[in-house]
């Protein structure tokens, strides 16, 4: 991911990454709305969810510890 969004990455790649994150956040926003969260709260929760997912993937891989990602998934489930 770092390489894809680096300053010297092609604009097309950066746009595709941006679109992927927007799609992911939109899905989690809709999920939060379905669970009864208000619009503003659902936007914040979707952002927090994607940050938790992506951050835990990076940390888990760097630490070579899959349980970091697994804990993040449980935390995300508790958000909703």
PDB file of C-alpha atoms in Angstrom:
ATOM      1  CA  UNK A   1       0.000   0.000   0.000  1.00  0.00           C
ATOM      2  CA  UNK A   2       2.805   2.389   0.836  1.00  0.00           C
ATOM      3  CA  UNK A   3       4.296   1.929  -2.610  1.00  0.00           C
ATOM      4  CA  UNK A   4       0.895   2.495  -4.218  1.00  0.00           C
ATOM      5  CA  UNK A   5       0.339   5.860  -2.575  1.00  0.00           C
ATOM      6  CA  UNK A   6       3.952   7.071  -2.610  1.00  0.00           C
ATOM      7  CA  UNK A   7       4.513  10.509  -4.061  1.00  0.00           C
ATOM      8  CA  UNK A   8       6.027   9.026  -7.226  1.00  0.00           C
ATOM      9  CA  UNK A   9       3.254   6.486  -7.812  1.00  0.00           C
ATOM     10  CA  UNK A  10       1.227   6.983 -10.990  1.00  0.00           C
ATOM     11  CA  UNK A  11      -1.916   9.056 -10.570  1.00  0.00           C
ATOM     12  CA  UNK A  12      -4.006   6.161 -11.893  1.00  0.00           C
ATOM     13  CA  UNK A  13      -2.772   3.933  -9.067  1.00  0.00           C
ATOM     14  CA  UNK A  14      -3.405   6.614  -6.450  1.00  0.00           C
ATOM     15  CA  UNK A  15      -6.914   7.118  -7.812  1.00  0.00           C
ATOM     16  CA  UNK A  16      -7.637   3.394  -7.672  1.00  0.00           C
ATOM     17  CA  UNK A  17      -6.442   3.186  -4.063  1.00  0.00           C
ATOM     18  CA  UNK A  18      -8.568   6.212  -3.170  1.00  0.00           C
ATOM     19  CA  UNK A  19     -11.608   4.637  -4.833  1.00  0.00           C
ATOM     20  CA  UNK A  20     -11.034   1.360  -3.008  1.00  0.00           C
ATOM     21  CA  UNK A  21     -10.883   3.082   0.374  1.00  0.00           C
ATOM     22  CA  UNK A  22     -13.977   5.158  -0.398  1.00  0.00           C
ATOM     23  CA  UNK A  23     -15.875   2.011  -1.390  1.00  0.00           C
ATOM     24  CA  UNK A  24     -14.778   0.246   1.776  1.00  0.00           C
ATOM     25  CA  UNK A  25     -15.743   3.184   3.996  1.00  0.00           C
ATOM     26  CA  UNK A  26     -19.061   3.541   2.207  1.00  0.00           C
ATOM     27  CA  UNK A  27     -19.872  -0.089   2.937  1.00  0.00           C
ATOM     28  CA  UNK A  28     -19.077   0.295   6.630  1.00  0.00           C
ATOM     29  CA  UNK A  29     -21.020   3.576   6.742  1.00  0.00           C
ATOM     30  CA  UNK A  30     -24.072   1.806   5.326  1.00  0.00           C
ATOM     31  CA  UNK A  31     -23.619  -1.003   7.829  1.00  0.00           C
ATOM     32  CA  UNK A  32     -23.550   1.490  10.698  1.00  0.00           C
ATOM     33  CA  UNK A  33     -26.676   3.200   9.373  1.00  0.00           C
ATOM     34  CA  UNK A  34     -28.387  -0.190   9.203  1.00  0.00           C
ATOM     35  CA  UNK A  35     -27.480  -0.716  12.855  1.00  0.00           C
ATOM     36  CA  UNK A  36     -29.148   2.566  13.756  1.00  0.00           C
ATOM     37  CA  UNK A  37     -26.201   4.942  14.013  1.00  0.00           C
ATOM     38  CA  UNK A  38     -26.796   8.557  13.034  1.00  0.00           C
ATOM     39  CA  UNK A  39     -25.256   9.712   9.745  1.00  0.00           C
ATOM     40  CA  UNK A  40     -22.388  11.673  11.311  1.00  0.00           C
ATOM     41  CA  UNK A  41     -21.594   8.836  13.721  1.00  0.00           C
ATOM     42  CA  UNK A  42     -21.739   6.279  10.916  1.00  0.00           C
ATOM     43  CA  UNK A  43     -19.179   8.262   8.903  1.00  0.00           C
ATOM     44  CA  UNK A  44     -16.805   8.427  11.868  1.00  0.00           C
ATOM     45  CA  UNK A  45     -17.290   4.753  12.659  1.00  0.00           C
ATOM     46  CA  UNK A  46     -16.640   3.742   9.048  1.00  0.00           C
ATOM     47  CA  UNK A  47     -13.413   5.728   9.025  1.00  0.00           C
ATOM     48  CA  UNK A  48     -12.341   4.247  12.356  1.00  0.00           C
ATOM     49  CA  UNK A  49     -13.130   0.755  11.074  1.00  0.00           C
ATOM     50  CA  UNK A  50     -10.999   1.124   7.947  1.00  0.00           C
ATOM     51  CA  UNK A  51      -8.166   2.666   9.952  1.00  0.00           C
ATOM     52  CA  UNK A  52      -8.355  -0.220  12.419  1.00  0.00           C
ATOM     53  CA  UNK A  53      -8.334  -2.791   9.624  1.00  0.00           C
ATOM     54  CA  UNK A  54      -5.483  -1.288   7.663  1.00  0.00           C
ATOM     55  CA  UNK A  55      -3.417  -0.322  10.684  1.00  0.00           C
ATOM     56  CA  UNK A  56      -3.729  -3.720  12.279  1.00  0.00           C
ATOM     57  CA  UNK A  57      -2.725  -5.400   9.024  1.00  0.00           C
ATOM     58  CA  UNK A  58       0.444  -3.330   8.871  1.00  0.00           C
ATOM     59  CA  UNK A  59       1.337  -3.784  12.539  1.00  0.00           C
ATOM     60  CA  UNK A  60       0.455  -7.473  12.492  1.00  0.00           C
ATOM     61  CA  UNK A  61       2.647  -8.088   9.483  1.00  0.00           C
ATOM     62  CA  UNK A  62       5.531  -6.019  10.826  1.00  0.00           C
ATOM     63  CA  UNK A  63       5.383  -7.728  14.208  1.00  0.00           C
ATOM     64  CA  UNK A  64       4.797 -11.127  12.602  1.00  0.00           C
ATOM     65  CA  UNK A  65       1.906 -11.610  14.977  1.00  0.00           C
ATOM     66  CA  UNK A  66      -1.467 -12.506  13.458  1.00  0.00           C
ATOM     67  CA  UNK A  67      -3.210 -12.098  16.793  1.00  0.00           C
ATOM     68  CA  UNK A  68      -2.908  -8.312  16.451  1.00  0.00           C
ATOM     69  CA  UNK A  69      -5.153  -8.418  13.397  1.00  0.00           C
ATOM     70  CA  UNK A  70      -7.477 -10.935  15.024  1.00  0.00           C
ATOM     71  CA  UNK A  71      -7.934  -8.640  18.040  1.00  0.00           C
ATOM     72  CA  UNK A  72      -8.653  -5.735  15.725  1.00  0.00           C
ATOM     73  CA  UNK A  73     -11.403  -7.753  14.043  1.00  0.00           C
ATOM     74  CA  UNK A  74     -12.989  -8.479  17.428  1.00  0.00           C
ATOM     75  CA  UNK A  75     -12.780  -4.790  18.339  1.00  0.00           C
ATOM     76  CA  UNK A  76     -14.430  -3.829  15.044  1.00  0.00           C
ATOM     77  CA  UNK A  77     -17.215  -6.321  15.677  1.00  0.00           C
ATOM     78  CA  UNK A  78     -17.775  -4.707  19.088  1.00  0.00           C
ATOM     79  CA  UNK A  79     -18.032  -1.253  17.436  1.00  0.00           C
ATOM     80  CA  UNK A  80     -21.211  -2.347  15.699  1.00  0.00           C
TER      81      UNK A  80
END
